[in-house]
Coordinates of C-alpha atoms and ligand atoms in Angstrom, one line a residue:
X15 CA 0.0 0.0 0.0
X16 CA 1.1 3.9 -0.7
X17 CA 0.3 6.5 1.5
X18 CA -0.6 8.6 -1.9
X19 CA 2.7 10.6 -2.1
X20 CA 5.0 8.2 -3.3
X21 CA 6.5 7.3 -0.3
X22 CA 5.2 3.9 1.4
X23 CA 4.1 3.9 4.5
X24 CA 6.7 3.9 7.6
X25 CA 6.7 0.3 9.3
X26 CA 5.7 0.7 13.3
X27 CA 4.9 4.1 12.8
X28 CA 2.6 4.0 16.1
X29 CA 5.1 2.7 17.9
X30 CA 8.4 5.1 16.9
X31 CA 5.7 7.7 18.0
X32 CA 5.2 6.3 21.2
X33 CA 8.5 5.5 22.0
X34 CA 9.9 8.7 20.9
X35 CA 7.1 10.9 22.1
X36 CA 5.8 10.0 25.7
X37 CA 7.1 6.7 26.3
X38 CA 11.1 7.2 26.1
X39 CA 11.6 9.5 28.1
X40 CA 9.3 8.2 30.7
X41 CA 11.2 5.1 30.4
X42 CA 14.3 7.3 31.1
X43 CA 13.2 9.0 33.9
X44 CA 12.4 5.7 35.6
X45 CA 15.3 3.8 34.2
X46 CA 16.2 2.6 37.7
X47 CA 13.0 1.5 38.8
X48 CA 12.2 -0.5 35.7
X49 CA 15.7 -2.4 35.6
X50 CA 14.9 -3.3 38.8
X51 CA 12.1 -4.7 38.5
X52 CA 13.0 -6.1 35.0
X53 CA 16.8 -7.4 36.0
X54 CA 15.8 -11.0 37.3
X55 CA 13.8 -12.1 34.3
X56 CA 16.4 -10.4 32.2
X57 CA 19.1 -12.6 33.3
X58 CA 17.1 -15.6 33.1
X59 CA 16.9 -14.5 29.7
X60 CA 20.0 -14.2 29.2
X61 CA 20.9 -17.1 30.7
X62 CA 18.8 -19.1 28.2
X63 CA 20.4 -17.6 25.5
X64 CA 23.9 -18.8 27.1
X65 CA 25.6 -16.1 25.7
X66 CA 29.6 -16.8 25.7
X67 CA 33.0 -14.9 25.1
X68 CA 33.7 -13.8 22.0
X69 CA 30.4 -14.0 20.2
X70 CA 28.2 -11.4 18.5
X71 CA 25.0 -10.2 19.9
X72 CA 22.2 -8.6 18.5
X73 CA 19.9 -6.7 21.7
X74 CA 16.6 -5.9 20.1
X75 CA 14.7 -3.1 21.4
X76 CA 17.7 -2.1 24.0
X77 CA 16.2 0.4 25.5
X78 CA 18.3 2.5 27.7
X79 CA 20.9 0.1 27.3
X80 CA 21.0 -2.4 31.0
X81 CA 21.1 -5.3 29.2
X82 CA 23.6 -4.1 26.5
X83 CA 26.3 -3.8 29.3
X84 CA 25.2 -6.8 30.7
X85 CA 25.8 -8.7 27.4
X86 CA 29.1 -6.8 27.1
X87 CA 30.4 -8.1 30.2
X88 CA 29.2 -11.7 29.0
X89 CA 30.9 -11.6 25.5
X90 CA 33.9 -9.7 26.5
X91 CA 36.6 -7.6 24.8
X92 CA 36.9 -9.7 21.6
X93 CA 33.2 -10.0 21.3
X94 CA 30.5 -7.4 20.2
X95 CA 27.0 -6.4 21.1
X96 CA 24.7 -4.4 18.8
X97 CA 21.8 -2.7 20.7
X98 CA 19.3 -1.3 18.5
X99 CA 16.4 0.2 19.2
X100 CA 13.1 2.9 17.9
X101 CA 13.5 5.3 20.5
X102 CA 15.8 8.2 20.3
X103 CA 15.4 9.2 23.8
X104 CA 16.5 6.3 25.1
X105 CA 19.3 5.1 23.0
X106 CA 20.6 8.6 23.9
X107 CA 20.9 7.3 27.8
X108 CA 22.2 4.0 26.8
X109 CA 25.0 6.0 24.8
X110 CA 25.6 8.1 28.1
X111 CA 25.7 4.5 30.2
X112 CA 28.0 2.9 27.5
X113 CA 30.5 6.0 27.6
X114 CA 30.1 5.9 31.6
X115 CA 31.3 2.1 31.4
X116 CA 33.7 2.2 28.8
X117 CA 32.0 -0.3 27.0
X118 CA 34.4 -0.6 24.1
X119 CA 32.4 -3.6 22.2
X120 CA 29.0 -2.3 22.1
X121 CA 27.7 0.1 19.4
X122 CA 24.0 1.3 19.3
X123 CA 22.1 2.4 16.4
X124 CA 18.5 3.6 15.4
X125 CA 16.9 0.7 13.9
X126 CA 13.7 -1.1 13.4
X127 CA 14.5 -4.7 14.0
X128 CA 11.7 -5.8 11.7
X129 CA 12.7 -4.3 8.9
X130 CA 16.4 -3.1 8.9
X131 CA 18.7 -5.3 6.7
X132 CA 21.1 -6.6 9.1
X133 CA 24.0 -8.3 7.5
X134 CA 22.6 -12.0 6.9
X135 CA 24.7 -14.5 9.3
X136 CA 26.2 -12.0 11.0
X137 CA 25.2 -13.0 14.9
X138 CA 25.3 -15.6 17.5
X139 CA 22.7 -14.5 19.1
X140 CA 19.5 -12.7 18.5
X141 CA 18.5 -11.0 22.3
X142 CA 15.7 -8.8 23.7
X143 CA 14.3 -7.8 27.2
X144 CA 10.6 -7.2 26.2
X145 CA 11.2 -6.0 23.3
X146 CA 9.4 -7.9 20.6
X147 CA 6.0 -7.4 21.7
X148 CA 5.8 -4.4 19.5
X149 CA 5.8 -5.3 16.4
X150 CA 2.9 -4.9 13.8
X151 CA 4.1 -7.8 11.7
X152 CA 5.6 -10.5 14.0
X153 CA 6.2 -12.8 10.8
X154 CA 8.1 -10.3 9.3
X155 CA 10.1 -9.4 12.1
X156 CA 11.1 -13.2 13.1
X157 CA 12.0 -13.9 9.8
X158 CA 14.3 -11.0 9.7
X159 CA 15.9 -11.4 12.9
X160 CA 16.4 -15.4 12.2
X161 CA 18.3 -13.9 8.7
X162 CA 20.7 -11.8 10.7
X163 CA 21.5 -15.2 12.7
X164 CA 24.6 -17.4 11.2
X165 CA 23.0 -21.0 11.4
X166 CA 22.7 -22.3 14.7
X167 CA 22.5 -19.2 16.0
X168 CA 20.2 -18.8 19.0
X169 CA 17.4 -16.1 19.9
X170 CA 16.8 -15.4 23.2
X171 CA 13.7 -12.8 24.5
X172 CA 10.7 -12.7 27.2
X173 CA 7.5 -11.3 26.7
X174 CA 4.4 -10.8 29.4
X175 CA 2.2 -13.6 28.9
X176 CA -1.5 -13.8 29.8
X177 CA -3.2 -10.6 30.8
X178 CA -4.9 -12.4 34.2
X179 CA -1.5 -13.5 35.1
X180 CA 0.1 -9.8 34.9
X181 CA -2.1 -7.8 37.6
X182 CA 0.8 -5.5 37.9
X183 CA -0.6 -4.2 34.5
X184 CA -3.6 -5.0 34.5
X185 CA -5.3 -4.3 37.7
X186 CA -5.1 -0.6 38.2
X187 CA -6.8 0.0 34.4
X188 CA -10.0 -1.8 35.6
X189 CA -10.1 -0.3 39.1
X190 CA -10.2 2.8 37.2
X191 CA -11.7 2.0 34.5
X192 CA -15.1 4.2 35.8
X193 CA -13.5 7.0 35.5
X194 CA -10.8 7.2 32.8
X195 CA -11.4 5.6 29.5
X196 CA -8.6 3.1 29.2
X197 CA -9.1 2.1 24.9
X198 CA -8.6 -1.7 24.5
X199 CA -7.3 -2.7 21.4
X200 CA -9.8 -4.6 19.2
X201 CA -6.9 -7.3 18.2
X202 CA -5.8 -9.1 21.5
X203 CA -2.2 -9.7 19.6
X204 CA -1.9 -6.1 18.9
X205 CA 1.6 -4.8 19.5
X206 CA 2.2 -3.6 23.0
X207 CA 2.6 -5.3 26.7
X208 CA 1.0 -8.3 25.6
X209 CA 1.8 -8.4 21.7
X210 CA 3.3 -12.2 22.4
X211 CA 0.6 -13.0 25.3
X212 CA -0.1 -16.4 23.8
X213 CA 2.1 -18.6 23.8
X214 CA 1.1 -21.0 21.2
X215 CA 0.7 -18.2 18.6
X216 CA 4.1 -17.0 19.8
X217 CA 6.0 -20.8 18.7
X218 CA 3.9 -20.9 15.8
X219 CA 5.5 -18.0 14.3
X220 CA 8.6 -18.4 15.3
X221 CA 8.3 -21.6 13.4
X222 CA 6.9 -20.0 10.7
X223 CA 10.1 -17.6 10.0
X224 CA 12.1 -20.8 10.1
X225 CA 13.6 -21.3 13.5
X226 CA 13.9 -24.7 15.4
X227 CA 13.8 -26.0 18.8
X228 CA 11.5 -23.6 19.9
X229 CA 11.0 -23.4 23.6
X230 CA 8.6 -21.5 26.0
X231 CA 8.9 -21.4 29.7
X232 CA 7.0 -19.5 31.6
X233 CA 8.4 -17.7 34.7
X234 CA 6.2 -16.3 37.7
X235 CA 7.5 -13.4 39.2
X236 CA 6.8 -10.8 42.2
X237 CA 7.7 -7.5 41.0
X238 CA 8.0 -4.2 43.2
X239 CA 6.6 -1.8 41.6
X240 CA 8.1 0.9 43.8
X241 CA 9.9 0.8 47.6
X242 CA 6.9 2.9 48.8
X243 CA 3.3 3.1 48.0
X244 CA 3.9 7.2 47.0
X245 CA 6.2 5.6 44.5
X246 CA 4.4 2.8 43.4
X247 CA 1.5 5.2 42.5
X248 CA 3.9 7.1 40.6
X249 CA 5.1 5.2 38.6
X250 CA 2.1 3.2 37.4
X251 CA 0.4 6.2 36.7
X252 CA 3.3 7.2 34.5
X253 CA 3.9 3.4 33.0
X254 CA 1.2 0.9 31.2
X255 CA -2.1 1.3 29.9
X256 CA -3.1 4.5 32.3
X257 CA 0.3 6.7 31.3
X258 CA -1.7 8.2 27.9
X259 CA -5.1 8.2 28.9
X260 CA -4.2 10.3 32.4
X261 CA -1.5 12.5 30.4
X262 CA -4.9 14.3 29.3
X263 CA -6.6 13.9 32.5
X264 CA -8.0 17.1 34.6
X265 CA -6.5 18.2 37.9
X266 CA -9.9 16.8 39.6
X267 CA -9.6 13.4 37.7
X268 CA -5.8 12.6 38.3
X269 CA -6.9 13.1 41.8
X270 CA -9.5 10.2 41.8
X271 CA -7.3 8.0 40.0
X272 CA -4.5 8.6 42.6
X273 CA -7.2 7.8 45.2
X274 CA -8.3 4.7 43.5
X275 CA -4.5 3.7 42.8
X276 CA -3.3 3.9 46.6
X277 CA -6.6 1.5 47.6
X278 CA -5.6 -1.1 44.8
X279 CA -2.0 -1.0 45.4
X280 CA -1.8 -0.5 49.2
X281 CA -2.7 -4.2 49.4
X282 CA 0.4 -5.1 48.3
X283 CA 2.5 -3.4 50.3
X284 CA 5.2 -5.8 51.8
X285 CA 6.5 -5.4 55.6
X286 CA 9.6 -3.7 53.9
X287 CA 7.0 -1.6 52.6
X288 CA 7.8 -2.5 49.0
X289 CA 4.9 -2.6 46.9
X290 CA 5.2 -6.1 44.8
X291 CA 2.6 -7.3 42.7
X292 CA 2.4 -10.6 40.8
X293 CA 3.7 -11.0 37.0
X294 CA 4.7 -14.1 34.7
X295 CA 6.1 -14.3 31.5
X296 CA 7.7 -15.9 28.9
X297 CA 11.7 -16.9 28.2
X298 CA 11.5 -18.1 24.6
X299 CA 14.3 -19.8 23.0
X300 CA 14.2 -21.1 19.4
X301 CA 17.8 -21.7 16.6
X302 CA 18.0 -20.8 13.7
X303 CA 17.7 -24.2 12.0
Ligands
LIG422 C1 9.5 -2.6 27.1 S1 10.8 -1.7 26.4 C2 12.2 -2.7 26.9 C3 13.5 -1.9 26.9 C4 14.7 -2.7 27.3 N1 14.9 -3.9 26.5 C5 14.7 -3.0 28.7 O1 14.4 -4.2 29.1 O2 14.9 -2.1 29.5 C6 10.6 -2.1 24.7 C7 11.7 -1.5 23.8 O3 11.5 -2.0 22.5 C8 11.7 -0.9 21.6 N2 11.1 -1.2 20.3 C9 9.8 -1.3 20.0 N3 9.6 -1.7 18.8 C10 10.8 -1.8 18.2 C11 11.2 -2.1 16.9 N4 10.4 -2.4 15.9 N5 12.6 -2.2 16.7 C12 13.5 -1.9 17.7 N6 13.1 -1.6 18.9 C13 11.8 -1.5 19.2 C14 11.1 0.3 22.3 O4 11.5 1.5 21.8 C15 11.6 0.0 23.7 O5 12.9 0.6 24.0

């Protein structure tokens, strides 16, 4: 299809909005909270992938750049990671973070992994933290991530899996749900949070785009939203399925909301008073046959 003027349409164009727009910098601002609370099932990831010295990684959707050092540290001096990524705003902080750690072997670039050319063959290991949720052509995307694997190459990535399983998310968006429209996406697959929900679906197309020994374990996790409830309220309202909704909310309804958030989350405040909520996802691991 042509968008009339010539030029076709941009791939993901939603989501470069998003993630350059509102989302990014959110995502920078609460960089330490959210590798936090993402660093356990990261490594677990990461684990899967059994990344080792010397190799070439590809981190898809790298965010502000935790795992890329990570996987520097893993690989090692003679090795290389790649961290790629939509948003601008927060490949500028993972530069910062690489340049802090002298991170000599990774190198970060503005690229959509579903449809950017990597060299074909050219990495070990295909990686991402949570990001390959987003895409609005899975197929595509796997197939062009299993090209830029040399054969035997593995892919490594985690994705939230059912919504019921993921009240972290979840939740707060129907406690509030009275008072702030919260849109839900007509396609239950549609890229976001839960893009690669369903697991089935999710090895199917991995299949499809040719990779073998696809495997899906899903982890269940408590994750702390915040070390206080102030905090916890904070940063849901800023993260998930409320953060667009509220950023056109009036003074008087972003005081309801914030009413309605303390009652929902205050019963999960630990005796550290932690507020932890329960999650699960996915660790999928598939070769390129
Ligand atoms: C949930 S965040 C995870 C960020 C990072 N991996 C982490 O764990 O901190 C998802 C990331 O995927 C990126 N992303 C979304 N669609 C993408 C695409 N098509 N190509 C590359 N990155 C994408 C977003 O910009 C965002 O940085």
């Amino acid at each position: 299809m042509s968008s009339g003027s010539g030029t076709p349409p941009r791939a993901n164009a939603e989501q470069v909005e998003l993630w350059n727009s509102e989302t990014g910098p959110r995502w920078v601002k609460l960089e330490r909270a959210l590798d936090a609370m993402l660093r356990d099932v990261g490594l677990a990831t990461m684990d899967a992938a059994r990344v080792a010295r010397g190799e070439q990684v590809l981190d898809v959707g790298c965010g502000c750049g935790d795992t890329c050092l990570e996987l520097a540290r893993r690989v090692g001096p003679r090795g290389l990671v790649v961290g790629v990524d939509i948003s601008r705003p927060m490949l500028e902080r993972a530069r910062e973070r690489v340049r802090e750690a002298k991170a000599d072997n990774v190198r970060l670039e503005v690229a959509d992994a579903q449809v950017t050319p990597f060299g074909p063959g050219t990495f070990d290991v295909v990686h991402s933290r949570f990001g390959l949720m987003f895409f609005e052509d899975p197929a595509a995307a796997f197939r062009n991530l299993r090209r830029a694997l040399r054969p035997g190459g593995r892919l490594a990535t985690c994705a939230w899996s059912a919504r019921e399983k993921n009240p972290w998310l979840t939740a707060l968006a129907s406690a509030v749900a009275a008072v702030v429209e919260i849109p839900t996406p007509a396609d239950p697959h549609a890229p976001g949070p839960f893009g690669l929900h369903d697991g089935a679906r999710t090895r199917e197309l991995l299949s499809a785009a040719g990779f073998a020994q696809v495997e899906m374990n899903e982890r269940r996790m408590l994750l702390q939203l915040g070390g206080t409830l102030d905090e916890a309220v904070a940063h849901c309202l800023q993260l998930g399925p409320l953060a667009r909704p509220l950023a056109q909310a009036s003074d008087d309804v972003l005081e309801v909301v914030t009413g309605l958030a303390r009652g929902v989350l205050g019963r999960h405040v630990a005796s550290d008073g932690a507020v932890r909520m329960q999650g699960a996802a996915w660790i999928v691991t598939a070769v390129h046959a």
